[in-house]
GROMACS .gro file of C-alpha atoms in nm:
model
  155
    1UNK     CA    1  -2.638  -1.501  -5.163
    2UNK     CA    2  -2.786  -1.526  -4.811
    3UNK     CA    3  -3.106  -1.724  -4.737
    4UNK     CA    4  -3.286  -1.414  -4.613
    5UNK     CA    5  -3.253  -1.142  -4.875
    6UNK     CA    6  -3.028  -0.853  -4.778
    7UNK     CA    7  -3.122  -0.519  -4.927
    8UNK     CA    8  -2.883  -0.226  -4.920
    9UNK     CA    9  -3.052   0.116  -4.927
   10UNK     CA   10  -2.781   0.376  -4.981
   11UNK     CA   11  -2.835   0.750  -4.960
   12UNK     CA   12  -2.608   1.029  -5.074
   13UNK     CA   13  -2.532   1.384  -4.965
   14UNK     CA   14  -2.772   1.609  -4.779
   15UNK     CA   15  -3.036   1.341  -4.729
   16UNK     CA   16  -2.951   1.355  -4.358
   17UNK     CA   17  -3.131   1.692  -4.368
   18UNK     CA   18  -3.465   1.552  -4.483
   19UNK     CA   19  -3.752   1.724  -4.309
   20UNK     CA   20  -3.568   2.056  -4.281
   21UNK     CA   21  -3.395   2.106  -4.619
   22UNK     CA   22  -3.631   2.241  -4.885
   23UNK     CA   23  -3.944   2.074  -4.745
   24UNK     CA   24  -4.145   2.211  -5.037
   25UNK     CA   25  -3.940   1.979  -5.263
   26UNK     CA   26  -3.840   1.691  -5.035
   27UNK     CA   27  -4.123   1.688  -4.780
   28UNK     CA   28  -4.128   1.697  -4.402
   29UNK     CA   29  -4.046   1.332  -4.336
   30UNK     CA   30  -3.703   1.267  -4.189
   31UNK     CA   31  -3.447   1.014  -4.303
   32UNK     CA   32  -3.544   0.805  -3.999
   33UNK     CA   33  -3.904   0.807  -4.128
   34UNK     CA   34  -3.781   0.689  -4.468
   35UNK     CA   35  -3.575   0.414  -4.306
   36UNK     CA   36  -3.877   0.290  -4.110
   37UNK     CA   37  -4.085   0.289  -4.429
   38UNK     CA   38  -3.815   0.085  -4.609
   39UNK     CA   39  -3.796  -0.166  -4.327
   40UNK     CA   40  -4.174  -0.213  -4.331
   41UNK     CA   41  -4.177  -0.249  -4.711
   42UNK     CA   42  -3.896  -0.507  -4.700
   43UNK     CA   43  -4.136  -0.764  -4.551
   44UNK     CA   44  -3.880  -0.966  -4.358
   45UNK     CA   45  -3.573  -0.899  -4.569
   46UNK     CA   46  -3.272  -0.756  -4.390
   47UNK     CA   47  -3.230  -0.386  -4.467
   48UNK     CA   48  -2.890  -0.217  -4.446
   49UNK     CA   49  -2.982   0.152  -4.455
   50UNK     CA   50  -2.705   0.412  -4.476
   51UNK     CA   51  -2.648   0.777  -4.561
   52UNK     CA   52  -2.325   0.968  -4.626
   53UNK     CA   53  -2.215   1.306  -4.748
   54UNK     CA   54  -1.889   1.158  -4.879
   55UNK     CA   55  -1.855   1.012  -5.227
   56UNK     CA   56  -1.578   0.767  -5.137
   57UNK     CA   57  -1.778   0.622  -4.850
   58UNK     CA   58  -2.079   0.572  -5.078
   59UNK     CA   59  -1.853   0.391  -5.326
   60UNK     CA   60  -1.710   0.174  -5.047
   61UNK     CA   61  -2.065   0.071  -4.952
   62UNK     CA   62  -2.142  -0.019  -5.314
   63UNK     CA   63  -1.830  -0.240  -5.310
   64UNK     CA   64  -1.952  -0.399  -4.986
   65UNK     CA   65  -2.292  -0.466  -5.143
   66UNK     CA   66  -2.118  -0.673  -5.413
   67UNK     CA   67  -2.043  -0.937  -5.149
   68UNK     CA   68  -2.329  -0.900  -4.903
   69UNK     CA   69  -2.646  -0.780  -5.076
   70UNK     CA   70  -2.920  -0.944  -5.278
   71UNK     CA   71  -3.024  -0.608  -5.424
   72UNK     CA   72  -2.949  -0.237  -5.395
   73UNK     CA   73  -3.169   0.073  -5.379
   74UNK     CA   74  -2.972   0.393  -5.423
   75UNK     CA   75  -3.060   0.757  -5.393
   76UNK     CA   76  -2.723   0.905  -5.479
   77UNK     CA   77  -2.869   1.257  -5.448
   78UNK     CA   78  -2.632   1.511  -5.609
   79UNK     CA   79  -2.384   1.236  -5.703
   80UNK     CA   80  -2.650   1.099  -5.937
   81UNK     CA   81  -2.567   1.379  -6.178
   82UNK     CA   82  -2.192   1.411  -6.125
   83UNK     CA   83  -2.017   1.091  -6.023
   84UNK     CA   84  -1.855   0.879  -6.289
   85UNK     CA   85  -1.669   0.704  -6.006
   86UNK     CA   86  -2.000   0.596  -5.852
   87UNK     CA   87  -2.112   0.471  -6.194
   88UNK     CA   88  -1.794   0.267  -6.225
   89UNK     CA   89  -1.856   0.111  -5.882
   90UNK     CA   90  -2.219   0.033  -5.967
   91UNK     CA   91  -2.109  -0.132  -6.292
   92UNK     CA   92  -1.927  -0.397  -6.086
   93UNK     CA   93  -2.252  -0.522  -5.933
   94UNK     CA   94  -2.432  -0.834  -6.050
   95UNK     CA   95  -2.731  -0.775  -5.822
   96UNK     CA   96  -3.040  -0.571  -5.914
   97UNK     CA   97  -3.001  -0.195  -5.869
   98UNK     CA   98  -3.299   0.039  -5.840
   99UNK     CA   99  -3.245   0.414  -5.854
  100UNK     CA  100  -3.469   0.616  -5.623
  101UNK     CA  101  -3.546   0.986  -5.582
  102UNK     CA  102  -3.794   1.172  -5.365
  103UNK     CA  103  -3.849   1.441  -5.628
  104UNK     CA  104  -3.869   1.402  -6.004
  105UNK     CA  105  -3.529   1.510  -6.138
  106UNK     CA  106  -3.667   1.537  -6.494
  107UNK     CA  107  -3.905   1.809  -6.375
  108UNK     CA  108  -3.631   2.011  -6.208
  109UNK     CA  109  -3.323   2.205  -6.317
  110UNK     CA  110  -3.161   2.096  -6.642
  111UNK     CA  111  -2.841   1.973  -6.472
  112UNK     CA  112  -3.052   1.717  -6.284
  113UNK     CA  113  -3.179   1.558  -6.605
  114UNK     CA  114  -2.865   1.348  -6.650
  115UNK     CA  115  -2.827   1.044  -6.425
  116UNK     CA  116  -2.513   0.835  -6.424
  117UNK     CA  117  -2.690   0.584  -6.199
  118UNK     CA  118  -2.965   0.517  -6.456
  119UNK     CA  119  -2.710   0.364  -6.691
  120UNK     CA  120  -2.686   0.058  -6.464
  121UNK     CA  121  -3.022   0.060  -6.284
  122UNK     CA  122  -3.292  -0.194  -6.363
  123UNK     CA  123  -3.540   0.087  -6.305
  124UNK     CA  124  -3.593   0.432  -6.160
  125UNK     CA  125  -3.860   0.537  -5.910
  126UNK     CA  126  -3.891   0.912  -5.862
  127UNK     CA  127  -4.129   1.190  -5.779
  128UNK     CA  128  -4.342   1.021  -5.513
  129UNK     CA  129  -4.170   1.153  -5.201
  130UNK     CA  130  -4.098   0.883  -4.944
  131UNK     CA  131  -4.334   0.648  -5.129
  132UNK     CA  132  -4.062   0.633  -5.398
  133UNK     CA  133  -3.853   0.435  -5.148
  134UNK     CA  134  -4.133   0.190  -5.072
  135UNK     CA  135  -4.182   0.124  -5.443
  136UNK     CA  136  -3.806   0.093  -5.500
  137UNK     CA  137  -3.765  -0.152  -5.210
  138UNK     CA  138  -4.048  -0.371  -5.335
  139UNK     CA  139  -3.911  -0.364  -5.692
  140UNK     CA  140  -3.553  -0.444  -5.587
  141UNK     CA  141  -3.662  -0.736  -5.371
  142UNK     CA  142  -3.891  -0.867  -5.646
  143UNK     CA  143  -3.602  -0.854  -5.895
  144UNK     CA  144  -3.375  -1.035  -5.647
  145UNK     CA  145  -3.643  -1.301  -5.592
  146UNK     CA  146  -3.686  -1.353  -5.968
  147UNK     CA  147  -3.308  -1.373  -6.011
  148UNK     CA  148  -3.283  -1.634  -5.736
  149UNK     CA  149  -3.571  -1.839  -5.884
  150UNK     CA  150  -3.404  -1.834  -6.227
  151UNK     CA  151  -3.075  -1.949  -6.073
  152UNK     CA  152  -3.254  -2.230  -5.888
  153UNK     CA  153  -3.419  -2.346  -6.212
  154UNK     CA  154  -3.085  -2.358  -6.393
  155UNK     CA  155  -2.932  -2.594  -6.134
   0.00000   0.00000   0.00000
């Protein structure tokens, strides 16, 4: 693991349309606004912030995080509720994973109540708009720090 923590923040389909897509649900902030918020919240950690509309690319980034990241925040968007392949990729990680959502999926349509990501996440932050990302970043980095401290104590 690198000296300076590396946090991957991965975003799934349609999040590139933040600010214009259903602003009554997702707000008016753009994905660039969310990225800036994550970078501020990371407090010196390196943030790798990405978005894709393609499931395979998201999975490739999860695989990359296995080797390069200290922790992962993921808003898999629609893939949260549909992708067993993403779940299988996430199960290969040994770093902390925090699931993040702008809205509260449990308060929305029934099909959004099931999350494949939650099965492997240390925690879920949802329903706070962009602030969900800030909370998720802080939690993921805290978990990575605690993991590193425990590893240092065992040496």
